[in-house]
Amino acid sequence: MSGGSLAFSGSVRGELRQAVLLVTIDNPPVNALSADVRAGLMAALDQVERSVEIRAMVITGAGKTFIGGADIREFGKPSVDPILPTVIERIEVFAKPVAAAINGAALGGGLELALACHHRIAAPVAQMGLPEVKLGIVPGAGGTQRLPRLAGIPAAIDLIGSGRSVKAAEASSLGIIDAVSKADLIETAIAAATALAGHDLRRTGSLAVPSAEPTDVEKARSKILKKVRGQQAPSEAIRLVEMATRAIAEGLADERDTFLRLRDSEQAAALRHVFFAERQASKVEGLDGIEPRPVETIGICGLGLMGSGIAVAALGAGYRVIGLDQTGEAAERGRQGIIALLERNLSSGRLDQAGFEAQTTRLSVTAQDLDLAPSDLVIEAVFDDLDVKVDLFRRLDRVLRPDAVLATNTSYLNPDEIAASTLHPERVLGLHFFSPAHVMRLLEVVRCGKTAPDVLATGLAVAKKLRKLAVVTGVTEGFIGNRIFSAYRREAEFLLEDGALPHEIDAALESYGFPMGLFAVYDMAGLEIAWARRKRQAAGRNPSERYVEIADRLCEAGRLGQKAGRGWYAYNPDGKRQLDPEVTAFIENCRAEKGITPCSFTAEEIVKRLLAAMSYEGRRLLDEDIASRESDIDLVMINGYGFPAQKGGPMFAAQTPR
Ligand code: 3HC
C-alpha cells in the first residue's frame, strides 16, 4: 500500500510507504516539539493504531534538523496537552514498531523522543545530545532515565551533565542508536521498522541499567561538578541519572518534578535569556542581503600569545594561515608556538593525526610583508601601540589586494585612527579576540566609522566559521567589554576606600558565581600593564573625579601580582593565596588620607553596587550607540569576563529582583 500525504496537524504530515507510515515533523526553523507537533504525533499514532494495514511507523524531521527539542518559547506559559512525556510514553509502549530516522540534530526532547522509539538509525551528520542543563533545566521527558539504560551511567552523566552533543558515530559506539545509515536513511529506517513488525519490541524503559564501576561514576560526576560552580541543573541531572536503576515510573516522576521546578527557576530564566541573546547577537542592523567577501587565507601579524591563539583558531576552522613576525627567528618561534598548541590538541584527543597534519600544512610563517599578499583577511595582533599599528597598516596597504580586509585586534586604541592611516579605511574593522584566542569564545567585532557593510559581514562570517560568539560594538575606548570592566573595577576600588577589603569583595563575587574574585584575577594577570596605562592617562585625568590610589601604591611597593609573590594578596611559594596585613595597611592609609570613615558591607551590598556600576555603564553604551542591545552586553560580560551565565549578565540581573 502507498499513498499521498496525510496532514496530522499543521506541522506533522504522514505518507504511507507500503505498510509503514512515514511521519515527518515540519516545524521550521528547528522542528521544535510545539503543541501542534505533539498533537500531530498523537494523531499519527491514532491512525497507526486504528489501521490494520499499517504495521509500523517511522518518524523523521523535515530539512536539516530531526527535532531541536521542546519549544523553548513555550516555557513560562501554561502547558498545553498532550504534554511531551505523554507522547513519548505512548511511543514506548506502542504495540507496533516505531523507528526514529534521525536526519540531523536530535536535541533535548528530540533525542528523548528517539530514545523511546524501538529502533534508532541516524545519518552520519546527525548530532545528538541533551543540552537542557545549558538552559538551567534537566531533561524532562525521560532523558535522564532512558539514556543510562542504553549508554550506561558514566556516559549518561557525561552527556547530560555537560549538555554536549555527539555525532552519529560516537552515538552508535555509546549504544544510543542502533545504526548509522550508509545508504538512504528513510528507506533503511522503513526496512528496519518493517522487519520489527510482529516481533517483541525492545522498549528502552524496560531495559536494565548496565552496571558501572563506582570509580567511573565518581570520575564522571566530579569532572562535571568541577566546572559548574553555582549552577543547580547539572547536579540535579546527575542525581537523576545515578538513580535510574529505580523502577522507570518512579524515575520519570522524579525527573518531571525536578524539570518543572527548575524550569520555573531564576537560573533557567537567565539561561533562556542567554540562549536567545546568542541568536539575537548575529542579527546586525544594515547587513540584510549583504554578502561577505570570500576568505580562504588569513594573514596574522605578530605571533606572540595572541597571534598564535588566533592562528590555531583559524587553522582549526579550515583557513590557510600566513603568520608574519619581525624577524625570521621570531617568525620561526611563532610557528613553533602554534605547533605546540596543535600538539596539545592532538594529545588531548581534540585533534586526530590526519587533522594535525592538515592544519600544519596550511600554516606558513614569514618575516617579509610581501608574503602576506595572498591573504583575503589580515588580522594584526602586534604590540598595542598606535605608532606600531599605523606603521604596520601602511605597509600592509602596499602589499595587499585593495579588496582584502584588514582587522586590528587592539584592546584600547582607537581603530578609527588606525583606519585613517590607510588608503582604504572602508576595509578596516576591529576583531577583538580574548586570550587565549583559540579557547575563548567571545569576539568583539568592531564597526569602525568607515567600515563597509560587506567588510563587517566578512568579520561576522569569519567569526562564525571560527565558532566564536561575535558581538558587534562601536568604537569607544575598550569597546563594550573593557568599558564595563573599567566601571566595575572603578566601583570595586571605591568599595575598598569606603570600607570593604579585597578578600571580602572577592568572596562576594565568588559566592555570586564568578569563577574568581576581581582582585585574585588582577594578581593572576599581573598589575603592571594597568599601572602603565594609568600612568599614561594621569596627565589627562580630571582632578575633580574620584580616583583611588591604592593600586598605584601597591605597584610602587613592587606588589605586582602573583608572579612577584605579592599583589592584592601574598602568595606562598606553592602559589597559595593568603591575606596580607600590609595590603590592609595600605588601604587604611589611603582612606585616612582622604578622611574617609570606613563602613562595613554585606556580600549582597557589595554585589549590588558592582552590578549597578556595570549596568549603568551598559546603559551609557546603549545611549552612545556603541552596543545595539542590552543582551549583547550580557553576552560580552558572560563570555569574556566570567560573569555567571546563570545570572543572565549584568543588564538582565539589574532588572531581576534579587
Ligand atoms: N525552541 C524554540 N526555538 C528554537 C529552539 C527550540 N528548542 N531551538 C532553536 N530555536 C530557534 C532559535 O531561537 C532561532 O530563532 P530565530 O531565528 O528567531 O533567532 C532559530 O530557531 C534557529 O536557531 P539557531 O540559529 O540556533 O539555528 P542553527 O541551525 O544554528 O542550530 C540547533 C540549530 C542545533 C537546533 C540549535 O538551534 C540548538 O541548539 N537549539 C537548542 C536545542 C536545545 O537546547 N534543545 C533542548 C530544548 S529543552 C527540552 O527539549 C526540554 C525537554 O527535555 C523536555
mmCIF file of C-alpha atoms in Angstrom, residues 267-610:
data_model
loop_
_atom_site.group_PDB
_atom_site.id
_atom_site.type_symbol
_atom_site.label_atom_id
_atom_site.label_comp_id
_atom_site.label_asym_id
_atom_site.label_seq_id
_atom_site.Cartn_x
_atom_site.Cartn_y
_atom_site.Cartn_z
ATOM 1 C CA GLN A 267 18.610 30.368 36.762
ATOM 2 C CA ALA A 268 16.550 28.848 33.954
ATOM 3 C CA ALA A 269 15.019 32.236 33.105
ATOM 4 C CA ALA A 270 18.519 33.733 32.978
ATOM 5 C CA LEU A 271 19.931 30.948 30.817
ATOM 6 C CA ARG A 272 16.959 31.140 28.428
ATOM 7 C CA HIS A 273 17.723 34.838 28.120
ATOM 8 C CA VAL A 274 21.326 33.908 27.253
ATOM 9 C CA PHE A 275 20.144 31.346 24.663
ATOM 10 C CA PHE A 276 18.006 33.884 22.817
ATOM 11 C CA ALA A 277 20.644 36.611 23.314
ATOM 12 C CA GLU A 278 23.155 34.472 21.400
ATOM 13 C CA ARG A 279 20.755 34.113 18.469
ATOM 14 C CA GLN A 280 19.968 37.833 18.542
ATOM 15 C CA ALA A 281 23.618 38.861 18.510
ATOM 16 C CA SER A 282 24.062 37.608 14.965
ATOM 17 C CA LYS A 283 21.289 39.878 13.701
ATOM 18 C CA VAL A 284 23.077 43.085 12.818
ATOM 19 C CA GLU A 285 21.355 46.182 11.552
ATOM 20 C CA GLY A 286 22.192 47.161 7.992
ATOM 21 C CA LEU A 287 23.534 43.778 6.920
ATOM 22 C CA ASP A 288 20.399 42.243 5.408
ATOM 23 C CA GLY A 289 21.270 40.877 1.979
ATOM 24 C CA ILE A 290 24.931 41.907 2.264
ATOM 25 C CA GLU A 291 27.314 39.185 1.079
ATOM 26 C CA PRO A 292 30.576 38.761 2.992
ATOM 27 C CA ARG A 293 33.797 38.793 0.978
ATOM 28 C CA PRO A 294 35.229 35.305 0.416
ATOM 29 C CA VAL A 295 38.015 34.397 2.847
ATOM 30 C CA GLU A 296 40.276 31.387 2.481
ATOM 31 C CA THR A 297 43.630 32.730 3.599
ATOM 32 C CA ILE A 298 44.174 34.703 6.776
ATOM 33 C CA GLY A 299 47.352 36.642 7.435
ATOM 34 C CA ILE A 300 48.252 37.126 11.093
ATOM 35 C CA CYS A 301 50.754 39.788 12.092
ATOM 36 C CA GLY A 302 52.529 39.217 15.383
ATOM 37 C CA LEU A 303 52.911 35.628 16.525
ATOM 38 C CA GLY A 304 53.019 36.155 20.280
ATOM 39 C CA LEU A 305 50.482 34.603 22.609
ATOM 40 C CA MET A 306 47.509 36.332 20.995
ATOM 41 C CA GLY A 307 48.597 35.878 17.371
ATOM 42 C CA SER A 308 49.371 32.176 17.930
ATOM 43 C CA GLY A 309 45.984 31.603 19.537
ATOM 44 C CA ILE A 310 44.238 33.312 16.594
ATOM 45 C CA ALA A 311 46.287 31.168 14.210
ATOM 46 C CA VAL A 312 45.236 27.961 15.977
ATOM 47 C CA ALA A 313 41.574 29.013 15.839
ATOM 48 C CA ALA A 314 41.895 29.849 12.122
ATOM 49 C CA LEU A 315 43.669 26.589 11.251
ATOM 50 C CA GLY A 316 41.030 24.651 13.167
ATOM 51 C CA ALA A 317 38.329 26.342 11.089
ATOM 52 C CA GLY A 318 39.988 25.256 7.837
ATOM 53 C CA TYR A 319 41.692 28.519 6.821
ATOM 54 C CA ARG A 320 45.166 28.778 5.330
ATOM 55 C CA VAL A 321 47.282 30.895 7.671
ATOM 56 C CA ILE A 322 50.308 33.051 6.875
ATOM 57 C CA GLY A 323 51.980 34.312 10.034
ATOM 58 C CA LEU A 324 54.209 37.385 9.980
ATOM 59 C CA ASP A 325 56.687 38.466 12.616
ATOM 60 C CA GLN A 326 59.521 40.972 12.695
ATOM 61 C CA THR A 327 62.450 38.648 12.060
ATOM 62 C CA GLY A 328 62.944 35.172 10.655
ATOM 63 C CA GLU A 329 63.758 33.883 14.153
ATOM 64 C CA ALA A 330 60.659 35.468 15.685
ATOM 65 C CA ALA A 331 58.509 34.020 12.904
ATOM 66 C CA GLU A 332 60.016 30.566 13.448
ATOM 67 C CA ARG A 333 59.463 30.880 17.213
ATOM 68 C CA GLY A 334 55.863 31.798 16.441
ATOM 69 C CA ARG A 335 55.493 28.764 14.186
ATOM 70 C CA GLN A 336 56.826 26.516 16.929
ATOM 71 C CA GLY A 337 54.410 28.066 19.431
ATOM 72 C CA ILE A 338 51.492 27.378 17.107
ATOM 73 C CA ILE A 339 52.640 23.796 16.505
ATOM 74 C CA ALA A 340 52.974 23.287 20.265
ATOM 75 C CA LEU A 341 49.341 24.352 20.719
ATOM 76 C CA LEU A 342 48.252 21.998 17.934
ATOM 77 C CA GLU A 343 50.247 19.197 19.548
ATOM 78 C CA ARG A 344 48.408 19.842 22.776
ATOM 79 C CA ASN A 345 45.127 19.415 20.884
ATOM 80 C CA LEU A 346 46.493 16.225 19.374
ATOM 81 C CA SER A 347 47.496 14.710 22.693
ATOM 82 C CA SER A 348 44.199 15.667 24.347
ATOM 83 C CA GLY A 349 42.279 13.967 21.520
ATOM 84 C CA ARG A 350 40.662 17.199 20.289
ATOM 85 C CA LEU A 351 42.557 16.683 17.036
ATOM 86 C CA ASP A 352 43.469 13.443 15.272
ATOM 87 C CA GLN A 353 46.741 12.806 13.418
ATOM 88 C CA ALA A 354 45.234 13.500 9.993
ATOM 89 C CA GLY A 355 43.736 16.776 11.250
ATOM 90 C CA PHE A 356 47.051 17.753 12.832
ATOM 91 C CA GLU A 357 48.903 17.183 9.578
ATOM 92 C CA ALA A 358 46.287 19.011 7.525
ATOM 93 C CA GLN A 359 46.476 22.004 9.846
ATOM 94 C CA THR A 360 50.257 22.193 9.927
ATOM 95 C CA THR A 361 50.444 22.065 6.118
ATOM 96 C CA ARG A 362 48.055 25.015 5.925
ATOM 97 C CA LEU A 363 50.425 27.099 8.076
ATOM 98 C CA SER A 364 53.370 29.144 6.835
ATOM 99 C CA VAL A 365 55.345 31.899 8.543
ATOM 100 C CA THR A 366 57.500 34.720 7.243
ATOM 101 C CA ALA A 367 59.259 37.943 8.120
ATOM 102 C CA GLN A 368 58.520 39.513 4.700
ATOM 103 C CA ASP A 369 55.411 41.717 4.329
ATOM 104 C CA LEU A 370 55.186 40.720 0.674
ATOM 105 C CA ASP A 371 54.427 37.111 1.601
ATOM 106 C CA LEU A 372 51.092 38.277 3.032
ATOM 107 C CA ALA A 373 49.912 39.232 -0.467
ATOM 108 C CA PRO A 374 47.631 36.175 -0.964
ATOM 109 C CA SER A 375 45.683 36.999 2.241
ATOM 110 C CA ASP A 376 41.956 37.705 1.989
ATOM 111 C CA LEU A 377 41.941 38.972 5.566
ATOM 112 C CA VAL A 378 44.836 40.142 7.719
ATOM 113 C CA ILE A 379 44.483 40.320 11.489
ATOM 114 C CA GLU A 380 47.121 42.244 13.361
ATOM 115 C CA ALA A 381 47.990 41.192 16.889
ATOM 116 C CA VAL A 382 51.129 43.266 17.416
ATOM 117 C CA PHE A 383 52.079 45.391 20.431
ATOM 118 C CA ASP A 384 49.166 47.679 21.430
ATOM 119 C CA ASP A 385 50.846 50.924 20.391
ATOM 120 C CA LEU A 386 49.342 53.338 17.875
ATOM 121 C CA ASP A 387 52.599 54.099 16.033
ATOM 122 C CA VAL A 388 53.440 50.415 15.688
ATOM 123 C CA LYS A 389 49.984 49.604 14.317
ATOM 124 C CA VAL A 390 49.820 52.600 11.980
ATOM 125 C CA ASP A 391 53.212 51.708 10.549
ATOM 126 C CA LEU A 392 52.106 48.112 10.001
ATOM 127 C CA PHE A 393 48.804 49.071 8.337
ATOM 128 C CA ARG A 394 50.612 51.443 5.953
ATOM 129 C CA ARG A 395 52.958 48.631 4.966
ATOM 130 C CA LEU A 396 50.053 46.229 4.523
ATOM 131 C CA ASP A 397 48.317 48.744 2.264
ATOM 132 C CA ARG A 398 51.206 48.390 -0.149
ATOM 133 C CA VAL A 399 51.233 44.586 -0.347
ATOM 134 C CA LEU A 400 47.580 43.522 -0.062
ATOM 135 C CA ARG A 401 44.901 43.488 -2.741
ATOM 136 C CA PRO A 402 42.636 46.537 -2.338
ATOM 137 C CA ASP A 403 39.672 44.277 -1.526
ATOM 138 C CA ALA A 404 41.470 42.343 1.228
ATOM 139 C CA VAL A 405 40.064 43.047 4.698
ATOM 140 C CA LEU A 406 42.248 44.483 7.445
ATOM 141 C CA ALA A 407 41.476 43.835 11.087
ATOM 142 C CA THR A 408 43.048 45.207 14.209
ATOM 143 C CA ASN A 409 42.983 43.278 17.453
ATOM 144 C CA THR A 410 43.600 46.375 19.552
ATOM 145 C CA SER A 411 42.080 46.394 23.030
ATOM 146 C CA TYR A 412 42.284 50.073 23.853
ATOM 147 C CA LEU A 413 43.486 52.082 20.839
ATOM 148 C CA ASN A 414 41.092 53.894 18.535
ATOM 149 C CA PRO A 415 40.713 51.741 15.411
ATOM 150 C CA ASP A 416 39.352 54.757 13.505
ATOM 151 C CA GLU A 417 42.784 56.364 13.867
ATOM 152 C CA ILE A 418 44.431 53.202 12.563
ATOM 153 C CA ALA A 419 41.952 53.040 9.650
ATOM 154 C CA ALA A 420 42.545 56.712 8.822
ATOM 155 C CA SER A 421 46.201 55.978 8.186
ATOM 156 C CA THR A 422 45.309 53.570 5.352
ATOM 157 C CA LEU A 423 44.333 54.157 1.733
ATOM 158 C CA HIS A 424 41.097 52.188 2.119
ATOM 159 C CA PRO A 425 39.645 52.829 5.582
ATOM 160 C CA GLU A 426 36.390 51.185 4.483
ATOM 161 C CA ARG A 427 38.134 47.799 4.534
ATOM 162 C CA VAL A 428 39.266 48.160 8.148
ATOM 163 C CA LEU A 429 37.441 46.760 11.170
ATOM 164 C CA GLY A 430 38.360 45.554 14.627
ATOM 165 C CA LEU A 431 38.419 41.921 15.658
ATOM 166 C CA HIS A 432 38.999 41.976 19.374
ATOM 167 C CA PHE A 433 39.870 38.453 20.477
ATOM 168 C CA PHE A 434 40.139 37.413 24.106
ATOM 169 C CA SER A 435 43.144 35.493 25.345
ATOM 170 C CA PRO A 436 43.776 32.596 24.848
ATOM 171 C CA ALA A 437 42.207 33.232 21.458
ATOM 172 C CA HIS A 438 41.871 29.574 20.496
ATOM 173 C CA VAL A 439 39.899 28.874 23.671
ATOM 174 C CA MET A 440 37.832 31.968 24.466
ATOM 175 C CA ARG A 441 34.539 32.053 22.621
ATOM 176 C CA LEU A 442 33.931 35.788 22.621
ATOM 177 C CA LEU A 443 34.944 38.028 19.736
ATOM 178 C CA GLU A 444 34.096 41.715 19.712
ATOM 179 C CA VAL A 445 33.657 42.769 16.095
ATOM 180 C CA VAL A 446 34.323 46.484 15.913
ATOM 181 C CA ARG A 447 32.377 48.510 13.389
ATOM 182 C CA CYS A 448 34.659 51.482 12.708
ATOM 183 C CA GLY A 449 33.377 54.826 11.422
ATOM 184 C CA LYS A 450 34.090 53.923 7.812
ATOM 185 C CA THR A 451 33.808 50.117 7.822
ATOM 186 C CA ALA A 452 31.927 48.999 4.689
ATOM 187 C CA PRO A 453 28.884 46.760 5.343
ATOM 188 C CA ASP A 454 30.402 43.817 3.439
ATOM 189 C CA VAL A 455 33.601 44.170 5.475
ATOM 190 C CA LEU A 456 31.594 43.960 8.689
ATOM 191 C CA ALA A 457 29.692 40.995 7.227
ATOM 192 C CA THR A 458 33.061 39.376 6.430
ATOM 193 C CA GLY A 459 34.189 39.798 10.041
ATOM 194 C CA LEU A 460 30.975 38.148 11.240
ATOM 195 C CA ALA A 461 31.201 35.301 8.712
ATOM 196 C CA VAL A 462 34.798 34.568 9.722
ATOM 197 C CA ALA A 463 33.810 34.702 13.410
ATOM 198 C CA LYS A 464 31.079 32.150 12.754
ATOM 199 C CA LYS A 465 33.469 29.837 10.962
ATOM 200 C CA LEU A 466 35.925 30.221 13.840
ATOM 201 C CA ARG A 467 32.993 29.136 16.069
ATOM 202 C CA LYS A 468 33.248 32.351 18.031
ATOM 203 C CA LEU A 469 30.381 34.224 19.580
ATOM 204 C CA ALA A 470 30.556 37.550 17.754
ATOM 205 C CA VAL A 471 29.178 40.724 19.302
ATOM 206 C CA VAL A 472 29.263 43.911 17.252
ATOM 207 C CA THR A 473 30.493 47.029 19.027
ATOM 208 C CA GLY A 474 31.073 50.613 18.001
ATOM 209 C CA VAL A 475 34.305 52.464 18.639
ATOM 210 C CA THR A 476 34.983 53.584 22.201
ATOM 211 C CA GLU A 477 37.926 53.124 24.491
ATOM 212 C CA GLY A 478 37.903 49.456 25.472
ATOM 213 C CA PHE A 479 34.805 48.650 23.368
ATOM 214 C CA ILE A 480 31.873 47.074 25.214
ATOM 215 C CA GLY A 481 33.735 44.687 27.470
ATOM 216 C CA ASN A 482 36.589 46.780 28.753
ATOM 217 C CA ARG A 483 34.341 49.830 29.208
ATOM 218 C CA ILE A 484 32.074 47.849 31.521
ATOM 219 C CA PHE A 485 35.019 46.136 33.133
ATOM 220 C CA SER A 486 36.601 49.541 33.878
ATOM 221 C CA ALA A 487 33.399 50.743 35.520
ATOM 222 C CA TYR A 488 33.236 47.542 37.549
ATOM 223 C CA ARG A 489 36.878 47.826 38.578
ATOM 224 C CA ARG A 490 36.455 51.503 39.489
ATOM 225 C CA GLU A 491 33.467 50.694 41.688
ATOM 226 C CA ALA A 492 35.379 47.853 43.357
ATOM 227 C CA GLU A 493 38.139 50.330 44.196
ATOM 228 C CA PHE A 494 35.590 52.813 45.574
ATOM 229 C CA LEU A 495 34.311 49.991 47.740
ATOM 230 C CA LEU A 496 37.846 49.446 49.029
ATOM 231 C CA GLU A 497 38.118 53.049 50.043
ATOM 232 C CA ASP A 498 34.637 53.005 51.510
ATOM 233 C CA GLY A 499 35.393 50.108 53.814
ATOM 234 C CA ALA A 500 35.435 46.700 52.085
ATOM 235 C CA LEU A 501 38.615 44.644 51.895
ATOM 236 C CA PRO A 502 39.802 42.835 48.728
ATOM 237 C CA HIS A 503 39.033 39.389 50.107
ATOM 238 C CA GLU A 504 35.517 40.480 51.105
ATOM 239 C CA ILE A 505 34.826 41.765 47.602
ATOM 240 C CA ASP A 506 36.297 38.610 46.064
ATOM 241 C CA ALA A 507 34.286 36.341 48.360
ATOM 242 C CA ALA A 508 31.079 38.220 47.485
ATOM 243 C CA LEU A 509 31.780 37.867 43.764
ATOM 244 C CA GLU A 510 32.643 34.195 44.048
ATOM 245 C CA SER A 511 29.518 33.406 46.007
ATOM 246 C CA TYR A 512 27.531 35.262 43.337
ATOM 247 C CA GLY A 513 29.012 32.855 40.794
ATOM 248 C CA PHE A 514 32.143 34.456 39.321
ATOM 249 C CA PRO A 515 34.838 31.787 38.977
ATOM 250 C CA MET A 516 37.332 34.081 40.696
ATOM 251 C CA GLY A 517 37.185 37.380 42.550
ATOM 252 C CA LEU A 518 38.347 40.562 40.870
ATOM 253 C CA PHE A 519 41.455 41.117 42.990
ATOM 254 C CA ALA A 520 42.563 37.499 42.646
ATOM 255 C CA VAL A 521 42.195 37.895 38.861
ATOM 256 C CA TYR A 522 44.308 41.067 38.942
ATOM 257 C CA ASP A 523 47.026 39.242 40.796
ATOM 258 C CA MET A 524 46.948 36.359 38.358
ATOM 259 C CA ALA A 525 47.161 38.637 35.310
ATOM 260 C CA GLY A 526 49.803 40.950 36.858
ATOM 261 C CA LEU A 527 49.241 44.574 37.843
ATOM 262 C CA GLU A 528 51.910 46.251 35.720
ATOM 263 C CA ILE A 529 50.060 46.712 32.411
ATOM 264 C CA ALA A 530 47.108 48.509 34.000
ATOM 265 C CA TRP A 531 49.561 50.545 36.104
ATOM 266 C CA ALA A 532 51.441 51.655 32.987
ATOM 267 C CA ARG A 533 48.139 52.656 31.383
ATOM 268 C CA ARG A 534 47.099 54.644 34.456
ATOM 269 C CA LYS A 535 50.437 56.464 34.384
ATOM 270 C CA ARG A 536 49.934 57.328 30.703
ATOM 271 C CA GLN A 537 46.450 58.628 31.424
ATOM 272 C CA ALA A 538 47.432 60.572 34.562
ATOM 273 C CA ALA A 539 48.019 63.894 32.798
ATOM 274 C CA GLY A 540 44.580 63.890 31.172
ATOM 275 C CA ARG A 541 42.682 62.850 34.285
ATOM 276 C CA ASN A 542 40.002 65.212 35.573
ATOM 277 C CA PRO A 543 41.259 66.253 39.030
ATOM 278 C CA SER A 544 37.704 66.608 40.335
ATOM 279 C CA GLU A 545 36.920 62.952 39.513
ATOM 280 C CA ARG A 546 37.251 60.431 42.311
ATOM 281 C CA TYR A 547 40.476 58.484 41.864
ATOM 282 C CA VAL A 548 41.611 55.646 44.101
ATOM 283 C CA GLU A 549 45.368 55.413 44.535
ATOM 284 C CA ILE A 550 45.557 52.101 46.342
ATOM 285 C CA ALA A 551 46.521 50.070 43.260
ATOM 286 C CA ASP A 552 49.269 52.561 42.382
ATOM 287 C CA ARG A 553 50.676 52.353 45.897
ATOM 288 C CA LEU A 554 50.744 48.568 45.683
ATOM 289 C CA CYS A 555 52.614 48.686 42.380
ATOM 290 C CA GLU A 556 55.085 51.288 43.673
ATOM 291 C CA ALA A 557 55.848 48.880 46.525
ATOM 292 C CA GLY A 558 56.662 46.152 43.993
ATOM 293 C CA ARG A 559 53.438 44.251 44.679
ATOM 294 C CA LEU A 560 52.878 43.422 41.017
ATOM 295 C CA GLY A 561 50.802 40.270 41.477
ATOM 296 C CA GLN A 562 51.207 36.559 41.816
ATOM 297 C CA LYS A 563 54.365 36.379 39.680
ATOM 298 C CA ALA A 564 56.037 38.777 42.114
ATOM 299 C CA GLY A 565 54.804 36.671 45.040
ATOM 300 C CA ARG A 566 52.635 39.540 46.282
ATOM 301 C CA GLY A 567 49.952 41.817 44.958
ATOM 302 C CA TRP A 568 46.494 42.292 46.443
ATOM 303 C CA TYR A 569 47.293 39.099 48.345
ATOM 304 C CA ALA A 570 50.507 37.400 49.430
ATOM 305 C CA TYR A 571 51.463 34.074 47.850
ATOM 306 C CA ASN A 572 53.217 31.033 49.269
ATOM 307 C CA PRO A 573 55.981 29.516 47.154
ATOM 308 C CA ASP A 574 53.357 26.930 46.072
ATOM 309 C CA GLY A 575 51.096 29.748 44.813
ATOM 310 C CA LYS A 576 48.560 29.563 47.642
ATOM 311 C CA ARG A 577 46.810 32.883 48.192
ATOM 312 C CA GLN A 578 46.623 34.452 51.630
ATOM 313 C CA LEU A 579 45.618 37.736 53.208
ATOM 314 C CA ASP A 580 48.390 40.226 53.805
ATOM 315 C CA PRO A 581 48.148 42.808 56.603
ATOM 316 C CA GLU A 582 50.443 45.096 54.577
ATOM 317 C CA VAL A 583 47.704 45.454 51.950
ATOM 318 C CA THR A 584 45.149 46.253 54.635
ATOM 319 C CA ALA A 585 47.538 48.893 55.987
ATOM 320 C CA PHE A 586 47.910 50.473 52.511
ATOM 321 C CA ILE A 587 44.146 50.623 52.173
ATOM 322 C CA GLU A 588 43.657 52.077 55.650
ATOM 323 C CA ASN A 589 46.293 54.748 54.989
ATOM 324 C CA CYS A 590 44.644 55.755 51.728
ATOM 325 C CA ARG A 591 41.267 56.027 53.460
ATOM 326 C CA ALA A 592 42.769 58.081 56.275
ATOM 327 C CA GLU A 593 44.480 60.466 53.840
ATOM 328 C CA LYS A 594 41.103 61.205 52.270
ATOM 329 C CA GLY A 595 39.349 61.389 55.639
ATOM 330 C CA ILE A 596 37.047 58.503 54.787
ATOM 331 C CA THR A 597 35.427 56.703 57.701
ATOM 332 C CA PRO A 598 35.085 53.086 56.588
ATOM 333 C CA CYS A 599 31.712 51.358 56.734
ATOM 334 C CA SER A 600 31.077 47.647 56.575
ATOM 335 C CA PHE A 601 29.317 45.963 53.674
ATOM 336 C CA THR A 602 27.466 42.698 53.392
ATOM 337 C CA ALA A 603 28.226 40.432 50.416
ATOM 338 C CA GLU A 604 24.826 41.392 48.981
ATOM 339 C CA GLU A 605 25.582 45.098 49.229
ATOM 340 C CA ILE A 606 28.940 44.608 47.549
ATOM 341 C CA VAL A 607 27.427 42.707 44.634
ATOM 342 C CA LYS A 608 24.568 45.202 44.324
ATOM 343 C CA ARG A 609 26.964 48.129 43.991
ATOM 344 C CA LEU A 610 29.130 46.345 41.449
#
